[in-house]
Coordinates of C-alpha atoms in Angstrom, one line a residue:
M1 CA -42.7 -23.9 14.9
A2 CA -38.9 -24.1 14.5
E3 CA -39.3 -26.8 11.9
R4 CA -41.6 -24.6 9.8
E5 CA -39.1 -21.7 10.1
D6 CA -36.3 -24.0 8.9
K7 CA -38.4 -25.0 5.9
N8 CA -39.2 -21.4 5.2
L9 CA -35.5 -20.5 5.4
I10 CA -34.5 -23.2 3.0
S11 CA -37.3 -22.2 0.5
E12 CA -36.3 -18.5 0.8
K13 CA -32.6 -19.3 0.4
E14 CA -33.4 -21.2 -2.9
K15 CA -35.3 -18.3 -4.2
W16 CA -32.4 -15.9 -3.3
Q17 CA -29.9 -18.3 -5.0
N18 CA -31.9 -18.0 -8.2
S19 CA -31.6 -14.2 -8.1
V20 CA -27.9 -14.6 -7.3
N21 CA -27.4 -16.7 -10.4
K22 CA -29.1 -14.1 -12.6
A23 CA -26.9 -11.3 -11.0
L24 CA -23.7 -13.3 -11.6
S25 CA -24.5 -13.8 -15.3
K26 CA -24.5 -10.0 -15.6
F27 CA -22.0 -8.9 -12.9
P28 CA -19.4 -11.6 -11.9
E29 CA -18.1 -11.3 -8.4
R30 CA -14.7 -9.5 -7.8
K31 CA -13.0 -12.7 -6.9
E32 CA -13.4 -16.3 -7.7
K33 CA -12.9 -17.2 -4.1
F34 CA -13.1 -15.0 -0.9
E35 CA -11.0 -16.2 2.0
T36 CA -10.1 -15.5 5.6
T37 CA -6.5 -14.8 6.4
Y38 CA -6.3 -18.4 7.7
G39 CA -7.4 -19.8 4.4
E40 CA -11.0 -20.7 5.0
E41 CA -13.5 -19.8 2.3
L42 CA -15.8 -17.0 3.2
K43 CA -19.4 -17.8 2.2
R44 CA -21.5 -15.3 0.2
I45 CA -24.0 -15.0 3.1
Y46 CA -24.3 -16.5 6.6
T47 CA -27.6 -17.6 8.1
P48 CA -28.9 -19.4 11.3
E49 CA -27.8 -22.6 9.7
D50 CA -24.1 -21.7 10.2
I51 CA -24.5 -21.4 13.9
E52 CA -27.2 -23.9 14.6
N53 CA -25.2 -25.6 17.3
L54 CA -24.4 -22.3 19.2
N55 CA -25.6 -22.5 22.8
Y56 CA -26.0 -19.0 24.2
S57 CA -25.4 -19.8 27.9
K58 CA -22.4 -22.2 27.1
D59 CA -20.7 -20.3 24.3
L60 CA -21.5 -16.7 24.8
G61 CA -23.0 -16.0 28.3
F62 CA -23.0 -12.5 29.6
P63 CA -20.2 -9.9 29.9
G64 CA -18.1 -10.5 33.0
Q65 CA -19.2 -14.1 33.2
Y66 CA -17.5 -17.4 32.0
P67 CA -16.5 -18.0 29.2
F68 CA -16.2 -14.2 28.8
T69 CA -16.9 -14.2 25.0
R70 CA -18.8 -11.0 25.4
G71 CA -16.2 -9.2 27.6
V72 CA -14.4 -9.5 30.9
Q73 CA -16.3 -6.7 32.8
P74 CA -20.1 -6.7 33.5
T75 CA -20.6 -3.2 32.1
M76 CA -17.6 -2.9 29.8
Y77 CA -17.2 0.6 28.3
R78 CA -20.5 1.9 29.9
G79 CA -18.5 1.9 33.1
R80 CA -15.2 3.2 31.9
F81 CA -13.3 3.3 28.6
W82 CA -10.3 1.2 27.8
T83 CA -6.9 2.6 28.9
M84 CA -5.6 4.9 26.1
R85 CA -2.0 3.9 26.2
Q86 CA 0.1 5.4 23.4
Y87 CA 3.5 3.6 23.0
A88 CA 6.2 6.2 23.1
G89 CA 9.8 6.6 23.8
F90 CA 12.8 7.9 21.9
A91 CA 16.3 9.4 22.3
S92 CA 17.0 10.2 26.0
A93 CA 15.0 9.9 29.1
E94 CA 14.7 13.7 29.1
E95 CA 13.1 13.8 25.7
S96 CA 10.8 10.9 26.4
N97 CA 9.6 12.5 29.7
K98 CA 8.6 15.6 27.7
R99 CA 6.6 13.5 25.3
Y100 CA 4.9 11.5 28.1
K101 CA 3.8 14.8 29.9
Y102 CA 2.5 16.1 26.6
L103 CA 0.4 13.0 25.9
L104 CA -0.9 12.9 29.4
S105 CA -1.9 16.6 29.0
Q106 CA -3.8 15.6 25.9
G107 CA -6.0 13.0 27.6
Q108 CA -3.9 9.8 27.4
T109 CA -4.7 7.6 30.4
G110 CA -1.7 5.4 30.7
L111 CA 2.0 5.3 29.6
S112 CA 3.6 2.7 27.3
V113 CA 7.4 2.8 27.2
A114 CA 9.4 1.9 24.1
F115 CA 13.0 1.1 24.8
D116 CA 15.9 1.3 22.4
L117 CA 17.5 -1.8 21.1
P118 CA 20.6 -1.9 23.4
T119 CA 18.2 -1.6 26.4
Q120 CA 16.1 -4.5 25.0
I121 CA 19.1 -6.9 24.7
G122 CA 21.0 -5.9 27.8
Y123 CA 23.8 -3.5 26.6
D124 CA 24.8 -0.2 28.1
S125 CA 24.9 2.8 25.8
D126 CA 28.7 2.9 25.9
D127 CA 29.1 -0.7 24.9
D128 CA 30.6 -1.3 21.5
M129 CA 27.5 -3.4 20.6
S130 CA 25.3 -0.3 21.0
D131 CA 27.1 2.0 18.5
G132 CA 24.6 3.8 16.3
E133 CA 21.6 2.3 18.0
V134 CA 21.3 4.4 21.1
G135 CA 17.9 6.1 21.4
K136 CA 16.9 5.1 17.9
V137 CA 13.8 2.9 18.3
G138 CA 13.0 3.8 21.8
V139 CA 14.4 5.5 24.9
A140 CA 17.9 4.6 26.2
I141 CA 17.8 3.4 29.8
D142 CA 21.1 2.5 31.3
S143 CA 20.5 2.9 35.0
L144 CA 18.1 3.9 37.8
E145 CA 19.2 7.5 37.1
D146 CA 17.7 7.4 33.6
M147 CA 14.5 5.8 35.0
E148 CA 14.2 8.6 37.6
I149 CA 14.4 11.2 34.8
L150 CA 12.0 9.2 32.6
F151 CA 9.2 9.4 35.3
N152 CA 10.1 12.8 36.7
E153 CA 6.9 14.6 37.9
I154 CA 4.8 11.6 36.7
P155 CA 3.0 10.2 39.8
L156 CA 3.3 6.4 39.6
D157 CA 0.4 5.9 42.1
K158 CA -1.9 7.6 39.6
V159 CA -0.6 6.7 36.1
S160 CA -0.3 3.1 35.0
V161 CA 2.8 2.1 33.1
S162 CA 3.3 -0.5 30.5
M163 CA 6.8 -1.5 29.4
T164 CA 7.6 -3.4 26.2
I165 CA 10.7 -5.2 27.5
N166 CA 11.4 -9.0 27.5
S167 CA 14.9 -10.4 28.0
T168 CA 15.8 -7.6 30.5
A169 CA 12.3 -7.3 32.0
S170 CA 13.5 -8.2 35.5
V171 CA 15.9 -5.2 35.5
L172 CA 13.5 -2.6 34.1
L173 CA 10.7 -3.8 36.5
S174 CA 13.2 -3.4 39.4
M175 CA 14.0 0.1 38.2
L176 CA 10.3 1.0 38.1
I177 CA 9.8 -0.3 41.7
A178 CA 12.9 1.7 42.8
V179 CA 11.7 4.9 41.2
A180 CA 8.2 4.4 42.7
E181 CA 9.7 4.0 46.2
K182 CA 11.7 7.2 45.7
Q183 CA 8.3 8.9 44.9
G184 CA 6.8 7.4 48.1
V185 CA 4.7 5.0 46.2
K186 CA 4.6 1.4 47.6
P187 CA 5.0 -1.6 45.2
E188 CA 1.4 -2.7 46.0
Q189 CA 0.2 0.6 44.6
L190 CA 1.9 0.2 41.2
R191 CA -0.4 -0.4 38.2
G192 CA 0.6 -1.4 34.8
T193 CA 2.1 -4.2 32.7
I194 CA 5.5 -5.6 31.8
Q195 CA 5.7 -7.6 28.6
N196 CA 8.1 -10.2 29.9
D197 CA 7.2 -12.6 27.1
I198 CA 10.4 -14.3 26.0
L199 CA 9.0 -17.1 24.0
K200 CA 7.7 -14.9 21.2
E201 CA 11.2 -13.3 21.0
Y202 CA 12.5 -16.7 19.9
I203 CA 9.6 -17.0 17.4
A204 CA 9.3 -13.6 15.9
R205 CA 11.2 -10.6 17.3
G206 CA 14.7 -11.6 18.3
T207 CA 15.5 -9.5 21.3
Y208 CA 16.5 -12.5 23.5
V209 CA 19.6 -12.8 25.6
F210 CA 19.6 -16.1 27.5
P211 CA 18.6 -19.6 26.3
P212 CA 14.9 -20.6 26.8
E213 CA 15.3 -22.6 30.0
P214 CA 17.0 -19.9 32.2
S215 CA 14.8 -17.3 30.6
M216 CA 11.7 -19.2 31.7
K217 CA 13.2 -19.5 35.2
V218 CA 13.6 -15.7 35.4
I219 CA 10.0 -15.2 34.3
V220 CA 8.8 -17.6 37.1
D221 CA 11.0 -15.6 39.5
I222 CA 9.1 -12.4 38.4
F223 CA 5.7 -14.2 38.9
E224 CA 6.7 -15.3 42.4
Y225 CA 8.0 -11.9 43.4
G226 CA 5.2 -10.0 41.8
S227 CA 2.4 -12.2 43.2
K228 CA 3.6 -11.3 46.7
N229 CA 4.5 -7.6 46.1
L230 CA 2.7 -6.2 43.0
P231 CA -0.9 -7.3 43.3
K232 CA -2.1 -4.6 40.8
F233 CA 0.6 -5.1 38.2
N234 CA 0.3 -7.5 35.2
L235 CA 3.5 -9.5 35.4
I236 CA 3.5 -10.6 31.8
S237 CA 1.8 -9.5 28.5
I238 CA 1.7 -12.6 26.4
S239 CA 2.1 -11.2 23.0
G240 CA 0.5 -12.1 19.7
Y241 CA 1.3 -8.7 18.3
H242 CA 4.8 -9.5 17.1
I243 CA 3.8 -13.0 16.0
R244 CA 1.2 -11.3 13.7
E245 CA 3.7 -8.7 12.6
A246 CA 6.1 -11.5 11.5
G247 CA 3.4 -12.8 9.1
A248 CA 1.1 -15.0 11.1
N249 CA -2.6 -15.1 10.2
A250 CA -5.4 -14.4 12.7
A251 CA -5.8 -18.1 13.8
Q252 CA -2.1 -18.5 14.2
E253 CA -1.9 -15.3 16.3
V254 CA -4.4 -16.7 18.7
A255 CA -3.0 -20.3 18.7
F256 CA 0.7 -19.4 19.2
T257 CA 0.0 -16.7 21.8
L258 CA -2.2 -19.0 23.9
A259 CA 0.4 -21.8 23.5
D260 CA 3.0 -19.4 24.9
G261 CA 0.6 -18.7 27.8
I262 CA 0.2 -22.4 28.5
S263 CA 4.0 -22.7 28.7
Y264 CA 4.2 -19.9 31.3
V265 CA 1.4 -21.3 33.4
D266 CA 2.9 -24.8 33.2
A267 CA 6.3 -23.4 34.4
A268 CA 4.7 -21.4 37.2
I269 CA 2.7 -24.4 38.5
K270 CA 5.7 -26.7 38.4
A271 CA 7.6 -24.1 40.5
G272 CA 4.9 -24.4 43.1
L273 CA 2.9 -21.2 42.4
D274 CA -0.9 -21.1 42.7
V275 CA -2.7 -20.6 39.4
D276 CA -5.5 -18.8 41.2
V277 CA -3.0 -16.3 42.5
F278 CA -0.5 -15.6 39.7
G279 CA -3.2 -16.2 37.1
N280 CA -4.7 -12.9 38.2
N281 CA -1.6 -11.1 37.0
L282 CA -1.5 -12.5 33.5
S283 CA -2.3 -10.3 30.5
F284 CA -2.2 -10.5 26.7
F285 CA -1.2 -8.3 23.8
F286 CA -2.9 -8.6 20.4
N287 CA -2.6 -7.0 17.0
A288 CA -5.5 -5.3 15.3
H289 CA -5.1 -6.0 11.6
N290 CA -7.1 -4.9 8.5
N291 CA -9.9 -7.5 8.2
F292 CA -12.5 -5.8 10.4
L293 CA -15.0 -8.6 11.0
E294 CA -12.3 -11.3 11.3
E295 CA -10.4 -9.2 13.9
I296 CA -13.5 -8.8 16.1
A297 CA -14.1 -12.5 16.0
K298 CA -10.4 -13.2 16.8
F299 CA -10.6 -11.2 20.0
R300 CA -13.8 -13.0 21.1
A301 CA -12.4 -16.4 20.2
A302 CA -9.1 -15.8 22.1
R303 CA -11.0 -14.7 25.2
R304 CA -13.3 -17.8 25.2
L305 CA -10.6 -20.3 24.5
W306 CA -8.3 -19.0 27.2
A307 CA -11.1 -19.2 29.8
K308 CA -11.6 -22.8 28.8
I309 CA -7.9 -23.6 29.0
M310 CA -7.5 -22.1 32.5
K311 CA -10.6 -23.8 33.8
N312 CA -10.4 -27.2 32.2
R313 CA -6.6 -27.7 31.7
F314 CA -5.2 -25.9 34.7
K315 CA -8.2 -26.3 37.1
A316 CA -8.4 -22.6 37.9
K317 CA -11.2 -21.8 40.3
S318 CA -10.9 -18.1 40.4
E319 CA -12.9 -16.5 37.5
R320 CA -10.5 -13.6 37.6
A321 CA -7.7 -16.0 36.7
M322 CA -9.7 -17.2 33.8
K323 CA -10.2 -13.8 32.2
L324 CA -8.1 -12.9 29.2
K325 CA -7.4 -9.2 29.7
F326 CA -5.6 -7.8 26.7
H327 CA -3.9 -4.7 25.3
T328 CA -4.2 -4.0 21.5
Q329 CA -1.9 -2.2 19.1
T330 CA -2.9 -1.4 15.6
A331 CA -0.9 -3.2 12.9
G332 CA 2.4 -1.5 12.2
S333 CA 3.0 -3.9 9.3
T334 CA 0.0 -2.5 7.4
L335 CA 1.2 1.1 7.5
T336 CA 2.5 2.3 4.1
A337 CA 5.2 4.9 3.3
Q338 CA 3.3 5.6 0.1
Q339 CA 0.4 8.0 0.7
P340 CA 0.9 8.0 4.5
M341 CA -2.2 9.9 5.3
N342 CA -4.2 6.8 4.3
N343 CA -2.8 5.2 7.4
V344 CA -5.1 7.4 9.5
V345 CA -8.1 5.5 8.1
R346 CA -6.4 2.1 8.5
V347 CA -5.6 2.9 12.1
A348 CA -9.2 4.1 12.8
L349 CA -10.7 0.9 11.4
Q350 CA -8.2 -1.4 13.2
A351 CA -8.8 0.5 16.5
L352 CA -12.6 0.2 16.1
S353 CA -12.2 -3.6 15.7
A354 CA -10.3 -3.8 18.9
V355 CA -13.0 -1.8 20.7
M356 CA -15.7 -4.0 19.2
G357 CA -13.7 -7.0 20.3
G358 CA -13.5 -5.8 23.9
T359 CA -9.9 -4.6 24.5
Q360 CA -8.8 -3.4 27.9
S361 CA -6.2 -0.9 26.6
L362 CA -5.3 0.3 23.2
H363 CA -2.4 2.0 21.3
T364 CA -3.1 3.5 17.9
N365 CA -0.2 3.9 15.5
S366 CA 0.8 7.2 14.1
Y367 CA 0.3 7.7 10.3
D368 CA 4.0 8.5 9.8
E369 CA 5.5 5.4 11.4
A370 CA 6.4 3.8 8.1
L371 CA 8.7 6.8 7.6
G372 CA 10.2 7.4 11.0
L373 CA 9.4 8.0 14.7
P374 CA 6.0 9.7 15.3
T375 CA 6.0 13.5 15.4
E376 CA 4.1 15.3 18.1
E377 CA 1.3 16.1 15.5
S378 CA 0.9 12.5 14.3
A379 CA 1.0 11.1 17.8
T380 CA -1.8 13.5 18.7
I381 CA -4.0 12.4 15.8
A382 CA -3.4 8.8 16.8
L383 CA -4.7 9.6 20.3
R384 CA -7.6 11.6 19.0
T385 CA -8.6 8.6 16.9
Q386 CA -9.2 6.7 20.1
Q387 CA -11.0 9.6 21.8
I388 CA -13.4 10.0 18.8
I389 CA -14.3 6.3 18.9
A390 CA -14.8 6.6 22.7
Y391 CA -16.8 9.8 22.9
E392 CA -18.4 10.3 19.5
S393 CA -19.1 7.0 17.7
G394 CA -21.8 5.6 20.0
V395 CA -20.3 2.1 19.7
T396 CA -19.3 2.1 23.4
N397 CA -22.9 2.5 24.6
T398 CA -23.8 -1.1 24.3
I399 CA -21.7 -4.2 25.1
D400 CA -20.4 -6.6 22.4
P401 CA -22.8 -5.1 19.7
F402 CA -21.7 -7.7 17.1
A403 CA -22.8 -10.7 19.2
G404 CA -25.5 -12.7 17.4
S405 CA -24.3 -11.7 13.9
Y406 CA -24.2 -15.0 12.0
V407 CA -20.9 -14.2 10.4
I408 CA -19.2 -13.0 13.6
E409 CA -20.3 -16.0 15.6
K410 CA -19.3 -18.4 12.8
L411 CA -15.8 -16.7 12.5
T412 CA -15.4 -16.8 16.3
N413 CA -16.1 -20.5 16.3
D414 CA -13.8 -21.2 13.3
I415 CA -10.9 -19.2 14.8
E416 CA -11.3 -21.0 18.2
E417 CA -11.3 -24.4 16.4
Q418 CA -8.3 -23.6 14.3
A419 CA -6.4 -22.3 17.2
M420 CA -7.2 -25.3 19.3
N421 CA -6.0 -27.6 16.5
Y422 CA -2.6 -25.8 16.5
I423 CA -2.4 -26.1 20.3
E424 CA -3.0 -29.8 20.2
K425 CA -0.3 -30.2 17.6
I426 CA 2.1 -28.2 19.8
D427 CA 1.2 -30.4 22.8
E428 CA 2.1 -33.5 20.8
M429 CA 5.5 -32.0 20.1
G430 CA 6.1 -31.6 23.8
G431 CA 5.0 -28.0 24.3
M432 CA 5.9 -24.6 22.9
V433 CA 9.6 -24.6 23.8
K434 CA 10.1 -27.8 21.9
A435 CA 8.0 -26.5 18.9
I436 CA 10.1 -23.4 18.8
E437 CA 13.4 -25.4 19.1
N438 CA 12.5 -27.6 16.2
G439 CA 11.4 -24.6 14.1
Y440 CA 7.7 -25.6 13.6
I441 CA 6.3 -22.3 14.7
Q442 CA 8.7 -20.2 12.7
K443 CA 8.0 -22.3 9.6
E444 CA 4.2 -21.9 9.9
I445 CA 4.6 -18.1 10.2
L446 CA 7.0 -17.9 7.3
N447 CA 4.6 -19.9 5.1
S448 CA 1.8 -17.6 6.1
A449 CA 3.8 -14.5 5.4
Y450 CA 4.9 -15.8 2.0
D451 CA 1.3 -16.5 1.0
A452 CA 0.2 -13.1 2.1
Q453 CA 3.0 -11.3 0.2
L454 CA 2.3 -13.3 -2.9
K455 CA -1.4 -12.2 -2.8
I456 CA -0.3 -8.6 -2.7
E457 CA 2.2 -9.0 -5.5
N458 CA -0.5 -10.8 -7.6
K459 CA -3.0 -8.1 -6.7
E460 CA -5.4 -10.6 -5.2
D461 CA -5.2 -8.4 -2.1
I462 CA -5.2 -4.7 -2.7
I463 CA -3.2 -2.2 -0.7
I464 CA -4.3 1.3 -1.6
G465 CA -1.4 3.5 -2.8
V466 CA 0.9 0.4 -3.1
N467 CA -0.5 -1.9 -5.7
K468 CA -3.6 0.2 -6.7
F469 CA -4.3 3.9 -7.0
E470 CA -0.6 4.8 -6.8
T471 CA 0.5 8.4 -7.2
D472 CA 3.8 9.5 -8.8
H473 CA 4.6 12.5 -6.6
E474 CA 3.9 12.9 -2.9
P475 CA 4.7 16.0 -0.8
P476 CA 7.6 15.6 1.6
R477 CA 6.6 15.2 5.2
E478 CA 8.2 16.3 8.5
I479 CA 10.0 13.3 10.0
L480 CA 11.2 13.1 13.6
K481 CA 15.0 12.3 13.7
V482 CA 17.1 11.6 16.7
N483 CA 20.1 14.0 17.1
P484 CA 23.3 11.9 16.8
E485 CA 24.8 14.0 19.7
M486 CA 22.3 12.3 22.0
E487 CA 24.4 9.1 22.0
L488 CA 27.5 11.0 23.0
K489 CA 25.6 12.7 25.9
Q490 CA 24.3 9.3 27.1
K491 CA 27.8 7.9 27.2
E492 CA 29.1 10.9 29.1
K493 CA 26.2 10.5 31.6
L494 CA 27.2 6.9 32.2
K495 CA 30.8 7.8 32.7
K496 CA 29.9 10.3 35.4
L497 CA 27.5 7.8 37.0
R498 CA 30.3 5.2 37.4
Q499 CA 32.6 7.9 38.9
N500 CA 30.1 9.2 41.5
R501 CA 28.3 6.0 42.7
D502 CA 29.5 3.7 45.5
N503 CA 31.3 1.2 43.4
D504 CA 32.1 -1.1 46.4
L505 CA 28.4 -1.4 47.0
V506 CA 27.7 -2.1 43.3
K507 CA 30.3 -4.9 43.3
K508 CA 28.9 -6.4 46.5
N509 CA 25.4 -6.4 45.1
L510 CA 26.4 -7.8 41.7
D511 CA 28.4 -10.6 43.5
S512 CA 25.3 -11.4 45.5
L513 CA 23.2 -11.6 42.3
K514 CA 25.8 -13.9 40.7
N515 CA 25.6 -16.3 43.7
A516 CA 21.8 -16.2 43.7
A517 CA 21.8 -17.1 40.0
K518 CA 24.3 -19.9 40.5
N519 CA 22.3 -21.4 43.4
N520 CA 19.0 -21.2 41.5
E521 CA 17.5 -18.7 43.9
N522 CA 14.9 -16.1 43.0
V523 CA 17.0 -13.3 41.4
M524 CA 14.5 -10.5 41.7
P525 CA 15.4 -9.2 45.2
F526 CA 19.1 -9.2 44.2
I527 CA 18.4 -7.4 40.9
L528 CA 16.4 -4.8 42.8
E529 CA 19.3 -4.2 45.3
S530 CA 21.8 -3.9 42.4
V531 CA 19.5 -1.4 40.6
K532 CA 19.1 0.7 43.8
S533 CA 22.9 1.0 44.1
Y534 CA 23.0 2.3 40.5
A535 CA 24.5 -0.8 38.9
T536 CA 23.8 -0.5 35.2
L537 CA 21.5 -2.6 33.0
G538 CA 24.6 -3.9 31.1
E539 CA 26.4 -4.8 34.3
I540 CA 23.5 -6.8 35.7
T541 CA 22.8 -8.5 32.4
N542 CA 26.5 -9.5 32.0
V543 CA 26.4 -11.2 35.4
L544 CA 23.4 -13.3 34.3
R545 CA 25.1 -13.9 30.9
E546 CA 28.0 -15.4 32.8
I547 CA 25.8 -17.9 34.6
Y548 CA 23.0 -18.5 32.1
G549 CA 24.9 -18.2 28.8
E550 CA 23.6 -16.7 25.6
F551 CA 21.1 -18.1 23.0
N552 CA 22.2 -18.6 19.4
E553 CA 19.3 -19.3 17.0
S554 CA 19.5 -22.4 14.9
V555 CA 19.1 -22.1 11.1
I556 CA 15.6 -23.2 10.0
L557 CA 15.7 -25.3 6.8

């Protein structure tokens, strides 16, 4: 019966090809060659021939079951929606607290904190290095006092918190724990995620402080401390988002993100941690880009590949430790300053691909982010985009609805294969840290970014409003601007804090932290004690700088 069907398919395909040839003679196709972002040619049509080796039980399975291609929960969004976690934070803790309360009142189900640049790289607001940057790209957090204001009247036992922080993740996590304790919330009740992914900072983003080796040591310290004290908290969000924003294609995003994950798991196991324990607290963070079908396939491929890595490479026995749980953010790099309202449509399609790919939480960008920080109106539209997908579209009523699509399954297979090829190359180099140090990862991303830009400039790839359908005059739009007086107020607040705190206790705790770092002890308990005595972020980071040193990036030739 199957053989007869195969013959029929071949015969029907030949007939169809004849009709294609006739059509092409009258109406040539738009491009000579259609490609994926990772350079594979896209066929005109996909059929059962393209996935003839697909084994349903082995390659797809059922939602909530290994290899989790179809999702990490048995009922997915029929049980509950993804966490709607809008990334927000600007100016002072007071201003950001107002925005968080507003978003929660509008139906947001989790918080995602954006920190300013000085906070991200370990400088206090009154440091000379912070001049002009305080509160600009996120909220300024100098001490526990700021963190207390940031979460004032926000119950941390009920609201999950994600923090996009990496080199100073240990300090901000300690501040969150301390604020929760002041609210009467125990560490074991805290839910959320800390990004804590330093490797991608060396690759794509640049907010590193210490060299790779001590940075990895601090991350393992967080794993060890968190595995014992923060059972509901994701201790790392291994991030492909910034790798993609730097110019990587879909396959590279999966490959380099999972290769970073392999490095973290390796380091934790070498430190004596149990993969079936700390593996439960790993999470990932991906980009939702423009190519709708490719993005759906990307999420499915990443989930399946990570499950195989955890089971086969690291011998994980816990299925929970094999699950790739991920947050998604729509692609900031695709937003245009030209015709900014077009970004509403881009964001909606990107968000839909994340939902179709099975995300656990989602941030939708605001349409005005290519112009400035989101206004309250644009942030609300971004949140409403998620809510309309969840409540009105109907796509959440069945699980993994694109499964079985010939093109989706073929693209899923292809991305997994390409990503695995990259991972094997990185293994041959000695792992991700070595690949970063010799510039291999950065070169691959730069080449991909160059090719993508060239296609836009040559109009092979169309960006509406940028290289096609441009308009000469666009109406001015309201842009959120941070009041420059805010920086002066933040500096004054710090001055008063240093006058009013117990400075002897601060010195004692910072000295204890310094000794712990010198003696290769777990620094988390000492950072927590320093934070509780109102030592500042900059003071704590400077102690660790003294012991660990600073990283200076090599020039890539």
